[in-house]
C-alpha cells in the first residue's frame, strides 16, 4: 500500500528579498510527514491567504507562529520593537488583512503551501505570483484610510485579472510562470 503524496511549495525568504524566487522550492512529501511534522505541531498555524482565495486558489499555508503580526503591533503601538531581519517576508505578506494592508502574522522560518483542490499541484510560480501581487499592492497601502480602500480595491481588481490569466506584476514576471 503506497502512502499519499502531497505537492508542497516551501518558502523561506528570511534575510532575502521576498521576490527572490530562488528561495521558493517545490517538493513532494508524504501526507503523513506533513501531518506529523507541520500540521499537528502545537505552534503551527494553518492559514488560508485571503488574496489566494480572491484569485480562486484554495491554498493553505502552514507556518510556525512566532510573534504577533504587524496589525497587532501597530494597534498596540509596538511596531518599532519588531526585528524584521528574521522575517520570512514572502509568507508574512501573504497574511495581509485586505482592509488595512497589514499582516496578521509575522512569519519566521519556513512556510509550506498546499493547493487543496485535489486536482493539480501548486507551483512555485503560483505562490510567487500571489506574493508578488501583495508586494506590489503594499506600495498603495499606508495608514491613510483612502489609501487603504485603494489598496484593497487594487487587490480585488488584480485578483479578478488573475482568474482570467491577464494579471502581471507591474515590474514583469522575469520569466516566472505565475499560472498553474
mmCIF file of N, CA and C in Angstrom, residues 20-159:
data_model
loop_
_atom_site.group_PDB
_atom_site.id
_atom_site.type_symbol
_atom_site.label_atom_id
_atom_site.label_comp_id
_atom_site.label_asym_id
_atom_site.label_seq_id
_atom_site.Cartn_x
_atom_site.Cartn_y
_atom_site.Cartn_z
ATOM 1 N N UNK A 20 12.605 37.046 -4.405
ATOM 2 C CA UNK A 20 13.694 36.224 -4.939
ATOM 3 C C UNK A 20 13.246 34.772 -5.007
ATOM 4 N N UNK A 21 12.918 34.339 -6.211
ATOM 5 C CA UNK A 21 12.324 33.006 -6.411
ATOM 6 C C UNK A 21 13.285 31.874 -6.073
ATOM 7 N N UNK A 22 14.553 32.158 -5.895
ATOM 8 C CA UNK A 22 15.500 31.100 -5.525
ATOM 9 C C UNK A 22 15.178 30.500 -4.162
ATOM 10 N N UNK A 23 14.377 31.181 -3.364
ATOM 11 C CA UNK A 23 14.054 30.695 -2.027
ATOM 12 C C UNK A 23 12.653 30.072 -1.960
ATOM 13 N N UNK A 24 12.128 29.727 -3.119
ATOM 14 C CA UNK A 24 10.853 29.026 -3.250
ATOM 15 C C UNK A 24 11.188 27.646 -3.821
ATOM 16 N N UNK A 25 10.680 26.584 -3.205
ATOM 17 C CA UNK A 25 11.052 25.242 -3.639
ATOM 18 C C UNK A 25 9.819 24.346 -3.700
ATOM 19 N N UNK A 26 9.608 23.728 -4.858
ATOM 20 C CA UNK A 26 8.530 22.750 -5.000
ATOM 21 C C UNK A 26 9.068 21.391 -4.576
ATOM 22 N N UNK A 27 8.274 20.677 -3.831
ATOM 23 C CA UNK A 27 8.698 19.361 -3.369
ATOM 24 C C UNK A 27 7.472 18.466 -3.204
ATOM 25 N N UNK A 28 7.716 17.203 -3.058
ATOM 26 C CA UNK A 28 6.653 16.246 -2.774
ATOM 27 C C UNK A 28 6.980 15.612 -1.427
ATOM 28 N N UNK A 29 5.972 15.481 -0.604
ATOM 29 C CA UNK A 29 6.161 14.838 0.698
ATOM 30 C C UNK A 29 5.017 13.870 0.928
ATOM 31 N N UNK A 30 5.247 12.931 1.815
ATOM 32 C CA UNK A 30 4.169 12.024 2.207
ATOM 33 C C UNK A 30 3.200 12.805 3.082
ATOM 34 N N UNK A 31 1.918 12.614 2.836
ATOM 35 C CA UNK A 31 0.907 13.331 3.620
ATOM 36 C C UNK A 31 1.135 13.108 5.117
ATOM 37 N N UNK A 32 1.517 11.896 5.493
ATOM 38 C CA UNK A 32 1.732 11.597 6.908
ATOM 39 C C UNK A 32 2.862 12.450 7.477
ATOM 40 N N UNK A 33 3.948 12.670 6.694
ATOM 41 C CA UNK A 33 5.036 13.538 7.153
ATOM 42 C C UNK A 33 4.523 14.950 7.372
ATOM 43 N N UNK A 34 3.746 15.473 6.415
ATOM 44 C CA UNK A 34 3.192 16.819 6.534
ATOM 45 C C UNK A 34 2.326 16.918 7.785
ATOM 46 N N UNK A 35 1.471 15.918 7.991
ATOM 47 C CA UNK A 35 0.593 15.922 9.167
ATOM 48 C C UNK A 35 1.406 15.873 10.466
ATOM 49 N N UNK A 36 2.362 14.950 10.546
ATOM 50 C CA UNK A 36 3.122 14.742 11.786
ATOM 51 C C UNK A 36 4.070 15.887 12.117
ATOM 52 N N UNK A 37 4.750 16.432 11.111
ATOM 53 C CA UNK A 37 5.809 17.405 11.358
ATOM 54 C C UNK A 37 5.390 18.858 11.231
ATOM 55 N N UNK A 38 4.345 19.113 10.505
ATOM 56 C CA UNK A 38 3.933 20.503 10.289
ATOM 57 C C UNK A 38 2.535 20.748 10.859
ATOM 58 N N UNK A 39 1.546 20.077 10.317
ATOM 59 C CA UNK A 39 0.151 20.363 10.655
ATOM 60 C C UNK A 39 -0.149 20.157 12.137
ATOM 61 N N UNK A 40 0.332 19.077 12.709
ATOM 62 C CA UNK A 40 -0.025 18.750 14.093
ATOM 63 C C UNK A 40 0.889 19.388 15.144
ATOM 64 N N UNK A 41 1.906 20.116 14.730
ATOM 65 C CA UNK A 41 2.793 20.776 15.688
ATOM 66 C C UNK A 41 2.000 21.838 16.445
ATOM 67 N N UNK A 42 2.212 21.938 17.743
ATOM 68 C CA UNK A 42 1.376 22.821 18.572
ATOM 69 C C UNK A 42 1.498 24.301 18.231
ATOM 70 N N UNK A 43 2.609 24.721 17.602
ATOM 71 C CA UNK A 43 2.762 26.133 17.249
ATOM 72 C C UNK A 43 2.425 26.410 15.781
ATOM 73 N N UNK A 44 1.991 25.405 15.053
ATOM 74 C CA UNK A 44 1.706 25.599 13.635
ATOM 75 C C UNK A 44 0.361 26.291 13.439
ATOM 76 N N UNK A 45 0.378 27.247 12.542
ATOM 77 C CA UNK A 45 -0.848 27.941 12.141
ATOM 78 C C UNK A 45 -1.210 27.446 10.753
ATOM 79 N N UNK A 46 -2.458 27.093 10.562
ATOM 80 C CA UNK A 46 -2.979 26.786 9.230
ATOM 81 C C UNK A 46 -3.743 28.031 8.795
ATOM 82 N N UNK A 47 -3.327 28.619 7.710
ATOM 83 C CA UNK A 47 -3.870 29.905 7.292
ATOM 84 C C UNK A 47 -4.251 29.825 5.819
ATOM 85 N N UNK A 48 -5.355 30.414 5.478
ATOM 86 C CA UNK A 48 -5.778 30.486 4.080
ATOM 87 C C UNK A 48 -5.587 31.923 3.621
ATOM 88 N N UNK A 49 -4.545 32.170 2.810
ATOM 89 C CA UNK A 49 -4.260 33.544 2.390
ATOM 90 C C UNK A 49 -5.450 34.171 1.655
ATOM 91 N N UNK A 50 -5.947 35.312 2.146
ATOM 92 C CA UNK A 50 -7.123 35.929 1.539
ATOM 93 C C UNK A 50 -6.932 36.266 0.056
ATOM 94 N N UNK A 51 -5.752 36.709 -0.329
ATOM 95 C CA UNK A 51 -5.536 37.076 -1.725
ATOM 96 C C UNK A 51 -5.575 35.841 -2.608
ATOM 97 N N UNK A 52 -5.040 34.722 -2.126
ATOM 98 C CA UNK A 52 -5.105 33.478 -2.904
ATOM 99 C C UNK A 52 -6.564 33.081 -3.127
ATOM 100 N N UNK A 53 -7.379 33.203 -2.078
ATOM 101 C CA UNK A 53 -8.804 32.876 -2.218
ATOM 102 C C UNK A 53 -9.479 33.790 -3.240
ATOM 103 N N UNK A 54 -9.157 35.089 -3.206
ATOM 104 C CA UNK A 54 -9.718 36.018 -4.193
ATOM 105 C C UNK A 54 -9.326 35.629 -5.615
ATOM 106 N N UNK A 55 -8.144 35.044 -5.748
ATOM 107 C CA UNK A 55 -7.643 34.630 -7.065
ATOM 108 C C UNK A 55 -8.187 33.274 -7.488
ATOM 109 N N UNK A 56 -9.018 32.671 -6.656
ATOM 110 C CA UNK A 56 -9.626 31.396 -7.000
ATOM 111 C C UNK A 56 -8.793 30.185 -6.627
ATOM 112 N N UNK A 57 -7.771 30.373 -5.800
ATOM 113 C CA UNK A 57 -6.926 29.258 -5.372
ATOM 114 C C UNK A 57 -7.292 28.847 -3.947
ATOM 115 N N UNK A 58 -7.593 27.585 -3.770
ATOM 116 C CA UNK A 58 -7.890 27.056 -2.446
ATOM 117 C C UNK A 58 -6.559 26.645 -1.810
ATOM 118 N N UNK A 59 -5.779 27.647 -1.433
ATOM 119 C CA UNK A 59 -4.417 27.442 -0.934
ATOM 120 C C UNK A 59 -4.409 27.473 0.586
ATOM 121 N N UNK A 60 -3.685 26.522 1.148
ATOM 122 C CA UNK A 60 -3.462 26.525 2.591
ATOM 123 C C UNK A 60 -1.982 26.777 2.830
ATOM 124 N N UNK A 61 -1.719 27.512 3.882
ATOM 125 C CA UNK A 61 -0.355 27.884 4.245
ATOM 126 C C UNK A 61 -0.135 27.427 5.680
ATOM 127 N N UNK A 62 0.967 26.707 5.902
ATOM 128 C CA UNK A 62 1.302 26.239 7.243
ATOM 129 C C UNK A 62 2.612 26.881 7.663
ATOM 130 N N UNK A 63 2.641 27.419 8.860
ATOM 131 C CA UNK A 63 3.869 28.013 9.380
ATOM 132 C C UNK A 63 3.822 27.977 10.894
ATOM 133 N N UNK A 64 4.998 28.101 11.480
ATOM 134 C CA UNK A 64 5.083 28.127 12.930
ATOM 135 C C UNK A 64 4.875 29.545 13.410
ATOM 136 N N UNK A 65 3.919 29.705 14.279
ATOM 137 C CA UNK A 65 3.621 31.031 14.827
ATOM 138 C C UNK A 65 4.756 31.464 15.739
ATOM 139 N N UNK A 66 5.262 32.648 15.479
ATOM 140 C CA UNK A 66 6.347 33.144 16.323
ATOM 141 C C UNK A 66 5.946 34.397 17.092
ATOM 142 N N UNK A 67 5.407 35.349 16.371
ATOM 143 C CA UNK A 67 5.094 36.619 17.022
ATOM 144 C C UNK A 67 3.829 37.201 16.417
ATOM 145 N N UNK A 68 3.254 38.190 17.082
ATOM 146 C CA UNK A 68 2.053 38.806 16.518
ATOM 147 C C UNK A 68 2.366 39.500 15.205
ATOM 148 N N UNK A 69 1.349 39.698 14.429
ATOM 149 C CA UNK A 69 1.528 40.348 13.136
ATOM 150 C C UNK A 69 1.650 41.850 13.241
ATOM 151 N N UNK A 70 1.926 42.449 12.103
ATOM 152 C CA UNK A 70 2.090 43.893 12.053
ATOM 153 C C UNK A 70 0.817 44.608 12.475
ATOM 154 N N UNK A 71 -0.322 44.025 12.126
ATOM 155 C CA UNK A 71 -1.602 44.633 12.504
ATOM 156 C C UNK A 71 -1.690 44.791 14.027
ATOM 157 N N UNK A 72 -1.358 43.734 14.768
ATOM 158 C CA UNK A 72 -1.396 43.794 16.234
ATOM 159 C C UNK A 72 -0.372 44.776 16.777
ATOM 160 N N UNK A 73 0.838 44.743 16.201
ATOM 161 C CA UNK A 73 1.891 45.634 16.694
ATOM 162 C C UNK A 73 1.544 47.100 16.482
ATOM 163 N N UNK A 74 0.936 47.420 15.349
ATOM 164 C CA UNK A 74 0.525 48.805 15.091
ATOM 165 C C UNK A 74 -0.578 49.196 16.067
ATOM 166 N N UNK A 75 -1.565 48.318 16.241
ATOM 167 C CA UNK A 75 -2.672 48.618 17.147
ATOM 168 C C UNK A 75 -2.192 48.806 18.581
ATOM 169 N N UNK A 76 -1.121 48.070 18.963
ATOM 170 C CA UNK A 76 -0.590 48.163 20.318
ATOM 171 C C UNK A 76 0.528 49.201 20.439
ATOM 172 N N UNK A 77 0.904 49.841 19.332
ATOM 173 C CA UNK A 77 1.964 50.836 19.356
ATOM 174 C C UNK A 77 3.349 50.260 19.594
ATOM 175 N N UNK A 78 3.571 48.989 19.193
ATOM 176 C CA UNK A 78 4.852 48.322 19.447
ATOM 177 C C UNK A 78 5.622 48.003 18.172
ATOM 178 N N UNK A 79 5.311 48.631 17.058
ATOM 179 C CA UNK A 79 5.932 48.287 15.786
ATOM 180 C C UNK A 79 7.447 48.481 15.807
ATOM 181 N N UNK A 80 7.948 49.506 16.459
ATOM 182 C CA UNK A 80 9.385 49.780 16.467
ATOM 183 C C UNK A 80 10.178 48.666 17.144
ATOM 184 N N UNK A 81 9.558 47.885 18.007
ATOM 185 C CA UNK A 81 10.259 46.829 18.736
ATOM 186 C C UNK A 81 10.451 45.564 17.892
ATOM 187 N N UNK A 82 9.896 45.510 16.720
ATOM 188 C CA UNK A 82 9.940 44.307 15.895
ATOM 189 C C UNK A 82 11.255 44.193 15.142
ATOM 190 N N UNK A 83 11.919 43.055 15.255
ATOM 191 C CA UNK A 83 13.141 42.779 14.482
ATOM 192 C C UNK A 83 12.724 42.111 13.179
ATOM 193 N N UNK A 84 12.668 42.891 12.093
ATOM 194 C CA UNK A 84 12.178 42.377 10.814
ATOM 195 C C UNK A 84 13.245 41.596 10.046
ATOM 196 N N UNK A 85 14.484 41.572 10.510
ATOM 197 C CA UNK A 85 15.546 40.881 9.778
ATOM 198 C C UNK A 85 15.360 39.368 9.787
ATOM 199 N N UNK A 86 14.588 38.846 10.734
ATOM 200 C CA UNK A 86 14.351 37.400 10.812
ATOM 201 C C UNK A 86 13.017 37.007 10.176
ATOM 202 N N UNK A 87 12.403 37.935 9.504
ATOM 203 C CA UNK A 87 11.081 37.785 8.933
ATOM 204 C C UNK A 87 11.133 37.056 7.587
ATOM 205 N N UNK A 88 10.264 36.071 7.391
ATOM 206 C CA UNK A 88 10.066 35.446 6.087
ATOM 207 C C UNK A 88 9.073 36.349 5.365
ATOM 208 N N UNK A 89 9.599 37.325 4.633
ATOM 209 C CA UNK A 89 8.771 38.365 4.027
ATOM 210 C C UNK A 89 7.695 37.844 3.104
ATOM 211 N N UNK A 90 8.022 36.854 2.288
ATOM 212 C CA UNK A 90 7.036 36.321 1.346
ATOM 213 C C UNK A 90 5.828 35.756 2.091
ATOM 214 N N UNK A 91 6.080 34.935 3.094
ATOM 215 C CA UNK A 91 4.982 34.330 3.848
ATOM 216 C C UNK A 91 4.232 35.377 4.670
ATOM 217 N N UNK A 92 4.965 36.337 5.239
ATOM 218 C CA UNK A 92 4.329 37.393 6.014
ATOM 219 C C UNK A 92 3.387 38.211 5.133
ATOM 220 N N UNK A 93 3.823 38.574 3.929
ATOM 221 C CA UNK A 93 2.954 39.323 3.004
ATOM 222 C C UNK A 93 1.641 38.589 2.749
ATOM 223 N N UNK A 94 1.696 37.282 2.664
ATOM 224 C CA UNK A 94 0.504 36.517 2.318
ATOM 225 C C UNK A 94 -0.507 36.429 3.454
ATOM 226 N N UNK A 95 -0.168 36.964 4.631
ATOM 227 C CA UNK A 95 -1.146 37.008 5.726
ATOM 228 C C UNK A 95 -1.798 38.384 5.827
ATOM 229 N N UNK A 96 -1.778 39.129 4.743
ATOM 230 C CA UNK A 96 -2.282 40.509 4.718
ATOM 231 C C UNK A 96 -3.778 40.579 5.063
ATOM 232 N N UNK A 97 -4.118 41.568 5.876
ATOM 233 C CA UNK A 97 -5.510 41.928 6.131
ATOM 234 C C UNK A 97 -5.899 42.879 5.004
ATOM 235 N N UNK A 98 -6.853 42.499 4.192
ATOM 236 C CA UNK A 98 -7.185 43.273 2.995
ATOM 237 C C UNK A 98 -7.654 44.686 3.295
ATOM 238 N N UNK A 99 -8.311 44.890 4.435
ATOM 239 C CA UNK A 99 -8.828 46.221 4.749
ATOM 240 C C UNK A 99 -7.728 47.190 5.177
ATOM 241 N N UNK A 100 -6.768 46.711 5.961
ATOM 242 C CA UNK A 100 -5.736 47.598 6.500
ATOM 243 C C UNK A 100 -4.418 47.543 5.742
ATOM 244 N N UNK A 101 -4.157 46.435 5.047
ATOM 245 C CA UNK A 101 -2.883 46.292 4.361
ATOM 246 C C UNK A 101 -1.754 45.883 5.288
ATOM 247 N N UNK A 102 -2.103 45.404 6.474
ATOM 248 C CA UNK A 102 -1.102 44.950 7.436
ATOM 249 C C UNK A 102 -1.218 43.440 7.599
ATOM 250 N N UNK A 103 -0.101 42.788 7.865
ATOM 251 C CA UNK A 103 -0.082 41.337 8.003
ATOM 252 C C UNK A 103 -0.666 40.901 9.338
ATOM 253 N N UNK A 104 -1.412 39.811 9.289
ATOM 254 C CA UNK A 104 -1.972 39.220 10.509
ATOM 255 C C UNK A 104 -0.871 38.570 11.345
ATOM 256 N N UNK A 105 0.147 38.010 10.668
ATOM 257 C CA UNK A 105 1.233 37.306 11.344
ATOM 258 C C UNK A 105 2.574 37.771 10.790
ATOM 259 N N UNK A 106 3.587 37.694 11.622
ATOM 260 C CA UNK A 106 4.963 37.809 11.160
ATOM 261 C C UNK A 106 5.498 36.381 11.185
ATOM 262 N N UNK A 107 5.892 35.898 10.022
ATOM 263 C CA UNK A 107 6.323 34.510 9.879
ATOM 264 C C UNK A 107 7.841 34.461 9.889
ATOM 265 N N UNK A 108 8.372 33.611 10.724
ATOM 266 C CA UNK A 108 9.814 33.366 10.747
ATOM 267 C C UNK A 108 10.043 31.923 10.333
ATOM 268 N N UNK A 109 11.059 31.714 9.531
ATOM 269 C CA UNK A 109 11.369 30.354 9.090
ATOM 270 C C UNK A 109 10.510 29.939 7.916
ATOM 271 N N UNK A 110 10.478 28.652 7.689
ATOM 272 C CA UNK A 110 9.794 28.108 6.518
ATOM 273 C C UNK A 110 8.280 28.189 6.632
ATOM 274 N N UNK A 111 7.670 28.365 5.467
ATOM 275 C CA UNK A 111 6.215 28.248 5.348
ATOM 276 C C UNK A 111 5.950 27.234 4.248
ATOM 277 N N UNK A 112 4.904 26.449 4.412
ATOM 278 C CA UNK A 112 4.557 25.411 3.458
ATOM 279 C C UNK A 112 3.196 25.732 2.863
ATOM 280 N N UNK A 113 3.116 25.664 1.546
ATOM 281 C CA UNK A 113 1.885 25.983 0.835
ATOM 282 C C UNK A 113 1.385 24.739 0.113
ATOM 283 N N UNK A 114 0.084 24.481 0.231
ATOM 284 C CA UNK A 114 -0.534 23.333 -0.401
ATOM 285 C C UNK A 114 -1.799 23.820 -1.099
ATOM 286 N N UNK A 115 -1.990 23.374 -2.331
ATOM 287 C CA UNK A 115 -3.221 23.684 -3.053
ATOM 288 C C UNK A 115 -4.195 22.578 -2.720
ATOM 289 N N UNK A 116 -5.293 22.931 -2.108
ATOM 290 C CA UNK A 116 -6.213 21.950 -1.563
ATOM 291 C C UNK A 116 -7.413 21.741 -2.482
ATOM 292 N N UNK A 117 -7.149 21.506 -3.772
ATOM 293 C CA UNK A 117 -8.279 21.276 -4.674
ATOM 294 C C UNK A 117 -8.341 19.842 -5.190
ATOM 295 N N UNK A 118 -7.313 19.058 -4.897
ATOM 296 C CA UNK A 118 -7.310 17.668 -5.297
ATOM 297 C C UNK A 118 -7.029 17.422 -6.769
ATOM 298 N N UNK A 119 -6.863 18.467 -7.554
ATOM 299 C CA UNK A 119 -6.658 18.285 -8.986
ATOM 300 C C UNK A 119 -5.205 18.376 -9.404
ATOM 301 N N UNK A 120 -4.570 19.484 -9.097
ATOM 302 C CA UNK A 120 -3.228 19.721 -9.624
ATOM 303 C C UNK A 120 -2.315 20.239 -8.527
ATOM 304 N N UNK A 121 -1.008 20.013 -8.699
ATOM 305 C CA UNK A 121 -0.076 20.525 -7.693
ATOM 306 C C UNK A 121 0.061 22.036 -7.779
ATOM 307 N N UNK A 122 0.296 22.638 -6.658
ATOM 308 C CA UNK A 122 0.595 24.061 -6.588
ATOM 309 C C UNK A 122 2.008 24.264 -7.122
ATOM 310 N N UNK A 123 2.212 25.321 -7.887
ATOM 311 C CA UNK A 123 3.546 25.561 -8.438
ATOM 312 C C UNK A 123 4.236 26.693 -7.691
ATOM 313 N N UNK A 124 5.555 26.696 -7.790
ATOM 314 C CA UNK A 124 6.353 27.782 -7.223
ATOM 315 C C UNK A 124 5.897 29.106 -7.828
ATOM 316 N N UNK A 125 5.649 29.113 -9.132
ATOM 317 C CA UNK A 125 5.225 30.335 -9.817
ATOM 318 C C UNK A 125 3.908 30.884 -9.300
ATOM 319 N N UNK A 126 2.977 29.997 -8.945
ATOM 320 C CA UNK A 126 1.701 30.460 -8.403
ATOM 321 C C UNK A 126 1.905 31.153 -7.055
ATOM 322 N N UNK A 127 2.686 30.537 -6.176
ATOM 323 C CA UNK A 127 2.928 31.145 -4.863
ATOM 324 C C UNK A 127 3.674 32.462 -5.038
ATOM 325 N N UNK A 128 4.705 32.462 -5.891
ATOM 326 C CA UNK A 128 5.468 33.682 -6.136
ATOM 327 C C UNK A 128 4.556 34.773 -6.711
ATOM 328 N N UNK A 129 3.687 34.418 -7.653
ATOM 329 C CA UNK A 129 2.804 35.396 -8.283
ATOM 330 C C UNK A 129 1.844 36.042 -7.304
ATOM 331 N N UNK A 130 1.236 35.241 -6.437
ATOM 332 C CA UNK A 130 0.303 35.782 -5.442
ATOM 333 C C UNK A 130 1.066 36.686 -4.461
ATOM 334 N N UNK A 131 2.255 36.238 -4.039
ATOM 335 C CA UNK A 131 3.067 37.055 -3.147
ATOM 336 C C UNK A 131 3.451 38.357 -3.822
ATOM 337 N N UNK A 132 3.792 38.294 -5.099
ATOM 338 C CA UNK A 132 4.203 39.497 -5.823
ATOM 339 C C UNK A 132 3.025 40.463 -5.976
ATOM 340 N N UNK A 133 1.827 39.920 -6.125
ATOM 341 C CA UNK A 133 0.631 40.765 -6.196
ATOM 342 C C UNK A 133 0.487 41.580 -4.908
ATOM 343 N N UNK A 134 0.632 40.914 -3.770
ATOM 344 C CA UNK A 134 0.534 41.614 -2.485
ATOM 345 C C UNK A 134 1.692 42.601 -2.342
ATOM 346 N N UNK A 135 2.885 42.170 -2.707
ATOM 347 C CA UNK A 135 4.060 43.021 -2.617
ATOM 348 C C UNK A 135 3.844 44.323 -3.398
ATOM 349 N N UNK A 136 3.310 44.229 -4.607
ATOM 350 C CA UNK A 136 3.044 45.420 -5.429
ATOM 351 C C UNK A 136 1.961 46.298 -4.807
ATOM 352 N N UNK A 137 0.944 45.672 -4.222
ATOM 353 C CA UNK A 137 -0.144 46.437 -3.603
ATOM 354 C C UNK A 137 0.314 47.161 -2.343
ATOM 355 N N UNK A 138 1.350 46.650 -1.694
ATOM 356 C CA UNK A 138 1.830 47.283 -0.466
ATOM 357 C C UNK A 138 2.308 48.710 -0.719
ATOM 358 N N UNK A 139 2.685 49.012 -1.952
ATOM 359 C CA UNK A 139 3.091 50.377 -2.289
ATOM 360 C C UNK A 139 1.909 51.346 -2.227
ATOM 361 N N UNK A 140 0.704 50.814 -2.295
ATOM 362 C CA UNK A 140 -0.505 51.648 -2.285
ATOM 363 C C UNK A 140 -1.008 51.861 -0.861
ATOM 364 N N UNK A 141 -1.001 50.797 -0.063
ATOM 365 C CA UNK A 141 -1.490 50.881 1.312
ATOM 366 C C UNK A 141 -0.594 51.794 2.148
ATOM 367 N N UNK A 142 -1.179 52.548 3.023
ATOM 368 C CA UNK A 142 -0.484 53.191 4.136
ATOM 369 C C UNK A 142 -1.551 53.503 5.170
ATOM 370 N N UNK A 143 -1.253 54.211 6.183
ATOM 371 C CA UNK A 143 -2.220 54.401 7.271
ATOM 372 C C UNK A 143 -3.340 55.379 6.947
ATOM 373 N N UNK A 144 -3.335 55.950 5.767
ATOM 374 C CA UNK A 144 -4.413 56.841 5.339
ATOM 375 C C UNK A 144 -5.603 55.990 4.881
ATOM 376 N N UNK A 145 -6.792 56.201 5.464
ATOM 377 C CA UNK A 145 -7.950 55.379 5.098
ATOM 378 C C UNK A 145 -8.267 55.361 3.598
ATOM 379 N N UNK A 146 -8.080 56.474 2.913
ATOM 380 C CA UNK A 146 -8.350 56.497 1.471
ATOM 381 C C UNK A 146 -7.406 55.552 0.728
ATOM 382 N N UNK A 147 -6.153 55.521 1.143
ATOM 383 C CA UNK A 147 -5.191 54.616 0.502
ATOM 384 C C UNK A 147 -5.444 53.163 0.867
ATOM 385 N N UNK A 148 -5.963 52.923 2.077
ATOM 386 C CA UNK A 148 -6.322 51.557 2.462
ATOM 387 C C UNK A 148 -7.426 51.039 1.545
ATOM 388 N N UNK A 149 -8.427 51.886 1.292
ATOM 389 C CA UNK A 149 -9.505 51.489 0.372
ATOM 390 C C UNK A 149 -8.953 51.244 -1.028
ATOM 391 N N UNK A 150 -8.063 52.137 -1.472
ATOM 392 C CA UNK A 150 -7.464 51.991 -2.800
ATOM 393 C C UNK A 150 -6.633 50.710 -2.903
ATOM 394 N N UNK A 151 -5.906 50.379 -1.843
ATOM 395 C CA UNK A 151 -5.114 49.155 -1.817
ATOM 396 C C UNK A 151 -5.992 47.925 -1.944
ATOM 397 N N UNK A 152 -7.081 47.910 -1.181
ATOM 398 C CA UNK A 152 -7.998 46.767 -1.245
ATOM 399 C C UNK A 152 -8.651 46.697 -2.624
ATOM 400 N N UNK A 153 -9.100 47.816 -3.146
ATOM 401 C CA UNK A 153 -9.726 47.830 -4.478
ATOM 402 C C UNK A 153 -8.751 47.348 -5.548
ATOM 403 N N UNK A 154 -7.499 47.720 -5.413
ATOM 404 C CA UNK A 154 -6.481 47.278 -6.367
ATOM 405 C C UNK A 154 -6.313 45.768 -6.301
ATOM 406 N N UNK A 155 -6.226 45.209 -5.087
ATOM 407 C CA UNK A 155 -6.097 43.758 -4.954
ATOM 408 C C UNK A 155 -7.328 43.032 -5.498
ATOM 409 N N UNK A 156 -8.512 43.597 -5.271
ATOM 410 C CA UNK A 156 -9.727 42.983 -5.811
ATOM 411 C C UNK A 156 -9.694 42.974 -7.343
ATOM 412 N N UNK A 157 -9.274 44.082 -7.928
ATOM 413 C CA UNK A 157 -9.172 44.182 -9.387
ATOM 414 C C UNK A 157 -8.129 43.205 -9.923
ATOM 415 N N UNK A 158 -6.951 43.202 -9.311
ATOM 416 C CA UNK A 158 -5.878 42.322 -9.779
ATOM 417 C C UNK A 158 -6.250 40.848 -9.625
ATOM 418 N N UNK A 159 -6.967 40.506 -8.552
ATOM 419 C CA UNK A 159 -7.348 39.098 -8.364
ATOM 420 C C UNK A 159 -8.345 38.652 -9.432
#
